[in-house]
Short mmCIF file of C-alpha atoms in Angstrom, two decimals:
data_model
loop_
_atom_site.label_atom_id
_atom_site.label_comp_id
_atom_site.label_asym_id
_atom_site.label_seq_id
_atom_site.Cartn_x
_atom_site.Cartn_y
_atom_site.Cartn_z
CA UNK A 426 3.21 72.37 48.10
CA UNK A 427 0.50 72.95 49.90
CA UNK A 428 -1.80 73.61 46.90
CA UNK A 429 -4.58 73.68 50.76
CA UNK A 430 -4.76 73.67 53.94
CA UNK A 431 -7.42 72.46 56.40
CA UNK A 432 -8.08 74.29 59.32
CA UNK A 433 -6.94 71.97 61.73
CA UNK A 434 -3.40 71.66 60.31
CA UNK A 435 -3.57 75.42 60.14
CA UNK A 436 -3.76 75.27 63.86
CA UNK A 437 -1.73 73.27 64.05
CA UNK A 438 1.01 75.71 62.54
CA UNK A 439 -0.02 78.26 64.19
CA UNK A 440 1.31 76.73 67.23
CA UNK A 441 4.08 75.56 66.08
CA UNK A 442 5.59 78.79 65.25
CA UNK A 443 4.40 80.80 68.22
CA UNK A 444 5.75 78.99 70.97
CA UNK A 445 8.62 76.45 69.36
CA UNK A 446 7.17 73.71 69.94
CA UNK A 447 5.63 70.44 68.22
CA UNK A 448 1.68 70.17 70.42
CA UNK A 449 0.62 66.81 69.27
CA UNK A 450 -2.19 64.72 71.73
CA UNK A 451 -0.98 61.46 73.08
CA UNK A 452 -2.93 58.18 72.90
CA UNK A 453 -4.83 58.27 76.36
CA UNK A 454 -2.83 55.39 78.62
CA UNK A 455 -4.81 51.75 79.54
CA UNK A 456 -7.70 51.37 81.73
CA UNK A 457 -6.64 51.47 85.03
CA UNK A 458 -7.41 48.94 87.57
CA UNK A 459 -10.50 49.09 89.90
CA UNK A 460 -9.44 47.13 92.23
CA UNK A 461 -7.03 47.34 94.89
CA UNK A 462 -6.09 51.17 97.35
CA UNK A 463 -6.25 54.28 96.00
CA UNK A 464 -2.99 54.66 96.84
CA UNK A 465 -1.58 51.86 94.42
CA UNK A 466 -4.01 51.73 91.60
CA UNK A 467 -2.02 56.03 91.81
CA UNK A 468 1.30 53.90 92.16
CA UNK A 469 0.35 51.32 88.86
CA UNK A 470 -0.63 54.52 87.24
CA UNK A 471 2.35 56.28 87.24
CA UNK A 472 4.45 53.12 86.03
CA UNK A 473 2.68 52.57 83.75
CA UNK A 474 2.62 56.01 81.72
CA UNK A 475 6.17 55.60 82.17
CA UNK A 476 6.42 52.83 80.64
CA UNK A 477 4.22 53.79 77.60
CA UNK A 478 6.26 57.17 77.25
CA UNK A 479 9.83 55.34 77.65
CA UNK A 480 9.41 51.93 75.99
CA UNK A 481 8.81 53.87 72.31
CA UNK A 482 5.29 51.29 71.55
CA UNK A 483 3.30 54.13 71.56
CA UNK A 484 2.30 57.18 68.05
CA UNK A 485 5.29 59.67 68.40
CA UNK A 486 3.70 62.47 67.20
CA UNK A 487 3.26 64.22 63.90
CA UNK A 488 6.68 65.90 62.35
CA UNK A 489 6.31 68.36 59.37
CA UNK A 490 8.45 68.33 57.30
CA UNK A 491 10.78 72.01 57.31
CA UNK A 492 8.93 72.42 53.48
CA UNK A 493 6.25 72.10 55.59
CA UNK A 494 6.29 74.51 57.75
CA UNK A 495 7.90 76.27 55.48
CA UNK A 496 4.97 76.85 53.87
CA UNK A 497 2.74 76.84 57.14
CA UNK A 498 5.38 80.09 58.28
CA UNK A 499 4.33 81.34 54.56
CA UNK A 500 0.79 81.46 54.87
CA UNK A 501 1.01 82.61 58.07
CA UNK A 502 3.25 85.47 56.63
CA UNK A 503 0.60 86.31 53.60
CA UNK A 504 -2.22 86.30 56.10
CA UNK A 505 -0.34 89.19 58.32
CA UNK A 506 0.09 91.08 54.73
CA UNK A 507 -3.63 91.03 54.08
CA UNK A 508 -3.92 92.58 56.90
CA UNK A 509 -1.85 94.65 56.50
CA UNK A 510 -2.36 98.49 55.86
CA UNK A 511 -3.46 99.92 52.84
CA UNK A 512 -2.25 103.71 53.11
CA UNK A 513 -3.44 104.32 49.59
CA UNK A 514 -6.48 103.85 50.55
CA UNK A 515 -6.08 105.93 53.80
CA UNK A 516 -5.52 108.72 51.30
CA UNK A 517 -7.82 108.26 49.51
CA UNK A 518 -10.33 109.67 52.85
CA UNK A 519 -8.77 112.21 52.30
CA UNK A 520 -9.07 113.86 49.20
CA UNK A 521 -11.99 114.91 47.82
CA UNK A 522 -14.27 112.73 46.19
CA UNK A 523 -15.46 113.71 42.47
CA UNK A 524 -18.94 115.05 41.74
CA UNK A 525 -20.86 113.83 39.78
CA UNK A 526 -20.18 115.20 36.68
CA UNK A 527 -16.53 114.61 36.88
CA UNK A 528 -17.51 110.63 37.34
CA UNK A 529 -19.34 111.28 34.36
CA UNK A 530 -16.90 112.74 32.66
CA UNK A 531 -14.07 109.76 33.90
CA UNK A 532 -16.39 106.99 33.12
CA UNK A 533 -16.69 108.35 29.64
CA UNK A 534 -12.63 108.09 28.96
CA UNK A 535 -12.80 104.61 31.19
CA UNK A 536 -15.32 103.63 28.20
CA UNK A 537 -13.33 105.64 25.12
CA UNK A 538 -9.84 103.44 26.34
CA UNK A 539 -11.75 100.26 26.50
CA UNK A 540 -12.32 101.36 22.56
CA UNK A 541 -8.36 102.39 22.28
CA UNK A 542 -10.36 106.32 21.11
CA UNK A 543 -6.88 107.37 23.48
CA UNK A 544 -8.60 111.04 21.81
CA UNK A 545 -11.59 111.03 22.98
CA UNK A 546 -10.09 109.32 26.32
CA UNK A 547 -8.50 112.00 26.94
CA UNK A 548 -9.93 114.88 26.56
CA UNK A 549 -12.43 113.69 27.87
CA UNK A 550 -9.96 113.44 31.35
CA UNK A 551 -8.38 116.34 29.82
CA UNK A 552 -12.23 117.97 30.93
CA UNK A 553 -12.03 117.00 34.22
CA UNK A 554 -8.83 119.09 34.66
CA UNK A 555 -10.26 122.44 33.65
CA UNK A 556 -12.90 121.80 36.36
CA UNK A 557 -11.93 124.87 39.00
CA UNK A 558 -13.46 122.08 41.12
CA UNK A 559 -10.85 119.57 40.98
CA UNK A 560 -7.54 122.05 40.67
CA UNK A 561 -8.53 122.76 44.11
CA UNK A 562 -9.48 119.82 44.70
CA UNK A 563 -7.65 117.60 42.56
CA UNK A 564 -7.84 113.02 42.50
CA UNK A 565 -5.15 111.13 42.61
CA UNK A 566 -6.20 108.53 40.30
CA UNK A 567 -7.06 110.72 37.78
CA UNK A 568 -4.20 111.97 36.21
CA UNK A 569 -3.29 107.65 36.60
CA UNK A 570 -6.06 107.62 34.76
CA UNK A 571 -4.36 109.56 32.02
CA UNK A 572 -1.31 108.43 32.09
CA UNK A 573 -2.82 105.04 31.91
CA UNK A 574 -4.05 106.72 28.36
CA UNK A 575 -0.62 108.53 27.20
CA UNK A 576 0.98 104.88 28.43
CA UNK A 577 -2.04 103.23 25.63
CA UNK A 578 -0.53 106.52 22.77
CA UNK A 579 3.26 105.23 23.15
CA UNK A 580 3.89 108.86 25.01
CA UNK A 581 5.38 107.62 27.47
CA UNK A 582 7.45 110.66 28.68
CA UNK A 583 4.22 112.30 29.35
CA UNK A 584 2.69 108.89 31.13
CA UNK A 585 4.95 108.44 33.41
CA UNK A 586 4.77 113.08 34.73
CA UNK A 587 1.69 111.67 34.78
CA UNK A 588 2.22 108.81 37.62
CA UNK A 589 4.66 111.38 39.17
CA UNK A 590 2.76 114.43 39.37
CA UNK A 591 0.13 111.59 40.48
CA UNK A 592 2.65 110.57 43.90
CA UNK A 593 3.06 113.77 44.80
CA UNK A 594 -0.34 114.67 45.79
CA UNK A 595 -0.74 111.44 47.46
CA UNK A 596 2.54 109.71 47.44
CA UNK A 597 1.03 106.40 48.87
CA UNK A 598 -0.04 105.28 45.28
CA UNK A 599 0.57 102.18 45.07
CA UNK A 600 -0.89 101.44 41.45
CA UNK A 601 1.43 104.56 40.09
CA UNK A 602 3.63 103.70 41.99
CA UNK A 603 3.84 100.17 40.42
CA UNK A 604 3.36 101.54 36.22
CA UNK A 605 6.53 103.58 37.06
CA UNK A 606 8.03 100.75 37.85
CA UNK A 607 7.27 99.05 34.69
CA UNK A 608 8.52 102.17 32.90
CA UNK A 609 11.20 101.77 33.70
CA UNK A 610 12.34 98.30 33.88
CA UNK A 611 10.73 99.18 30.10
CA UNK A 612 13.72 101.74 29.33
CA UNK A 613 16.41 99.81 31.42
CA UNK A 614 16.72 101.41 34.61
CA UNK A 615 15.94 98.30 36.93
CA UNK A 616 17.45 99.47 39.63
CA UNK A 617 14.97 102.75 39.90
CA UNK A 618 11.94 99.97 39.04
CA UNK A 619 12.55 98.00 42.02
CA UNK A 620 12.18 100.99 44.39
CA UNK A 621 9.39 101.97 42.86
CA UNK A 622 8.12 98.55 43.10
CA UNK A 623 9.35 98.69 47.17
CA UNK A 624 7.99 101.81 47.61
CA UNK A 625 4.62 100.56 46.30
CA UNK A 626 4.85 97.67 49.20
CA UNK A 627 5.83 99.98 51.79
CA UNK A 628 2.32 101.81 50.86
CA UNK A 629 0.54 98.37 50.59
CA UNK A 630 2.78 95.03 51.68
CA UNK A 631 -0.45 93.31 50.76
CA UNK A 632 -1.43 93.81 47.40
CA UNK A 633 -0.37 91.06 45.65
CA UNK A 634 1.29 92.59 42.36
CA UNK A 635 3.24 93.96 43.24
CA UNK A 636 5.08 90.90 44.29
CA UNK A 637 4.73 89.32 40.64
CA UNK A 638 5.06 93.02 39.19
CA UNK A 639 9.44 92.57 41.36
CA UNK A 640 9.18 89.21 41.30
CA UNK A 641 9.29 89.50 37.09
CA UNK A 642 11.63 92.21 37.46
CA UNK A 643 13.63 89.97 39.32
CA UNK A 644 14.11 86.78 37.51
CA UNK A 645 13.73 87.84 34.06
CA UNK A 646 15.88 91.66 34.36
CA UNK A 647 18.10 91.53 36.96
CA UNK A 648 19.24 87.47 36.83
CA UNK A 649 17.66 87.38 40.98
CA UNK A 650 16.56 83.68 40.91
CA UNK A 651 15.82 84.13 44.85
CA UNK A 652 14.85 86.97 45.57
CA UNK A 653 12.20 86.36 42.55
CA UNK A 654 11.31 82.82 43.99
CA UNK A 655 10.99 84.93 47.49
CA UNK A 656 8.38 86.98 45.68
CA UNK A 657 6.53 84.78 43.49
CA UNK A 658 5.67 83.09 47.00
CA UNK A 659 4.20 85.19 48.21
CA UNK A 660 2.56 86.05 45.38
CA UNK A 661 0.32 82.73 45.31
CA UNK A 662 0.25 82.87 48.63
CA UNK A 663 -1.50 85.97 48.76
CA UNK A 664 -4.40 84.09 45.41
CA UNK A 665 -3.96 81.05 47.41
CA UNK A 666 -6.11 83.28 50.00
CA UNK A 667 -7.94 84.81 48.21
CA UNK A 668 -9.02 81.61 46.35
CA UNK A 669 -9.74 80.24 49.73
CA UNK A 670 -12.15 82.63 51.00
CA UNK A 671 -14.33 82.45 47.71
CA UNK A 672 -16.64 79.89 46.44
CA UNK A 673 -16.08 80.48 42.76
CA UNK A 674 -13.62 82.54 42.26
CA UNK A 675 -13.00 84.63 39.29
CA UNK A 676 -11.12 82.17 35.96
CA UNK A 677 -8.34 84.87 35.25
CA UNK A 678 -7.04 84.47 39.52
CA UNK A 679 -7.56 80.90 39.10
CA UNK A 680 -5.34 81.20 36.53
CA UNK A 681 -2.80 83.92 37.29
CA UNK A 682 -2.89 81.03 40.94
CA UNK A 683 -1.64 78.67 38.58
CA UNK A 684 0.67 80.89 36.63
CA UNK A 685 2.11 82.06 39.83
CA UNK A 686 2.00 77.19 40.50
CA UNK A 687 5.09 77.30 37.01
CA UNK A 688 6.85 80.30 38.24
CA UNK A 689 8.18 78.99 41.56
CA UNK A 690 8.94 74.88 40.13
CA UNK A 691 10.89 76.83 37.06
CA UNK A 692 12.36 78.80 39.81
CA UNK A 693 12.77 76.11 42.35
CA UNK A 694 14.49 73.81 38.77
CA UNK A 695 17.30 76.91 37.74
CA UNK A 696 18.14 76.96 40.81
CA UNK A 697 19.22 73.76 41.50
CA UNK A 698 20.76 73.89 38.81
CA UNK A 699 23.16 77.16 39.56
CA UNK A 700 23.94 74.97 42.64
CA UNK A 701 24.92 72.27 41.01
CA UNK A 702 27.23 74.16 38.02
CA UNK A 703 28.96 75.61 41.67
CA UNK A 704 29.13 72.37 42.35
CA UNK A 705 31.21 71.33 40.29
CA UNK A 706 32.97 74.29 39.91
#
């Protein structure tokens, strides 16, 4: 699988997929004679052109393999997804911003959660929720944060309730939708989990993590290897774009990119094995 695409090859793929025709520059024609009439020169030029086209001695246009074309198409699809609208971000712009005091409480809660102090984190978040200003114009991110705290404290039922409040206030909150997908997956509610992931992708089609999450669900829980491969390939393609867009990609990003490649290789191997078994009856 191609890991990087240079600009020349990407331009070629755009022409291929947009017009359905492989475009390649032909070799220049042999030099025309400098003697004789213009009519004669034109006739000779036509003859030589016909010879070049018919004798098969000139280099043929380079034809990409089906796998290469598929990779180019995948990259174009990923680029389109990256440029898609993040509906939650649009919704978020219309929400009232947290004031300075609320922001400090949220930061304190995040610090406490990072330190494993779930009681302290809940206390800080509750101060925000009890604020009359917040009650009048709630911000869904706070509910997601409280859900995360409850999840860390293994209070899964309450975590689900908090995430559900978040999407009730903001249906396109893909963060809450992803979390609900994971929790329902862990509870064995696979179809419900998949529906949450699908909703998250409708909210933001360019969110790489959702493809990862849905791919894992399809791969390890539902057993739909073909769908898992599709999700993993999109996940990696989106990561590839992120890696290529920076001179110094984060180590965690590079690690995920490598893992995604390994998952794709493994899924392909499994699909081939399944095909052999089916062929052998």
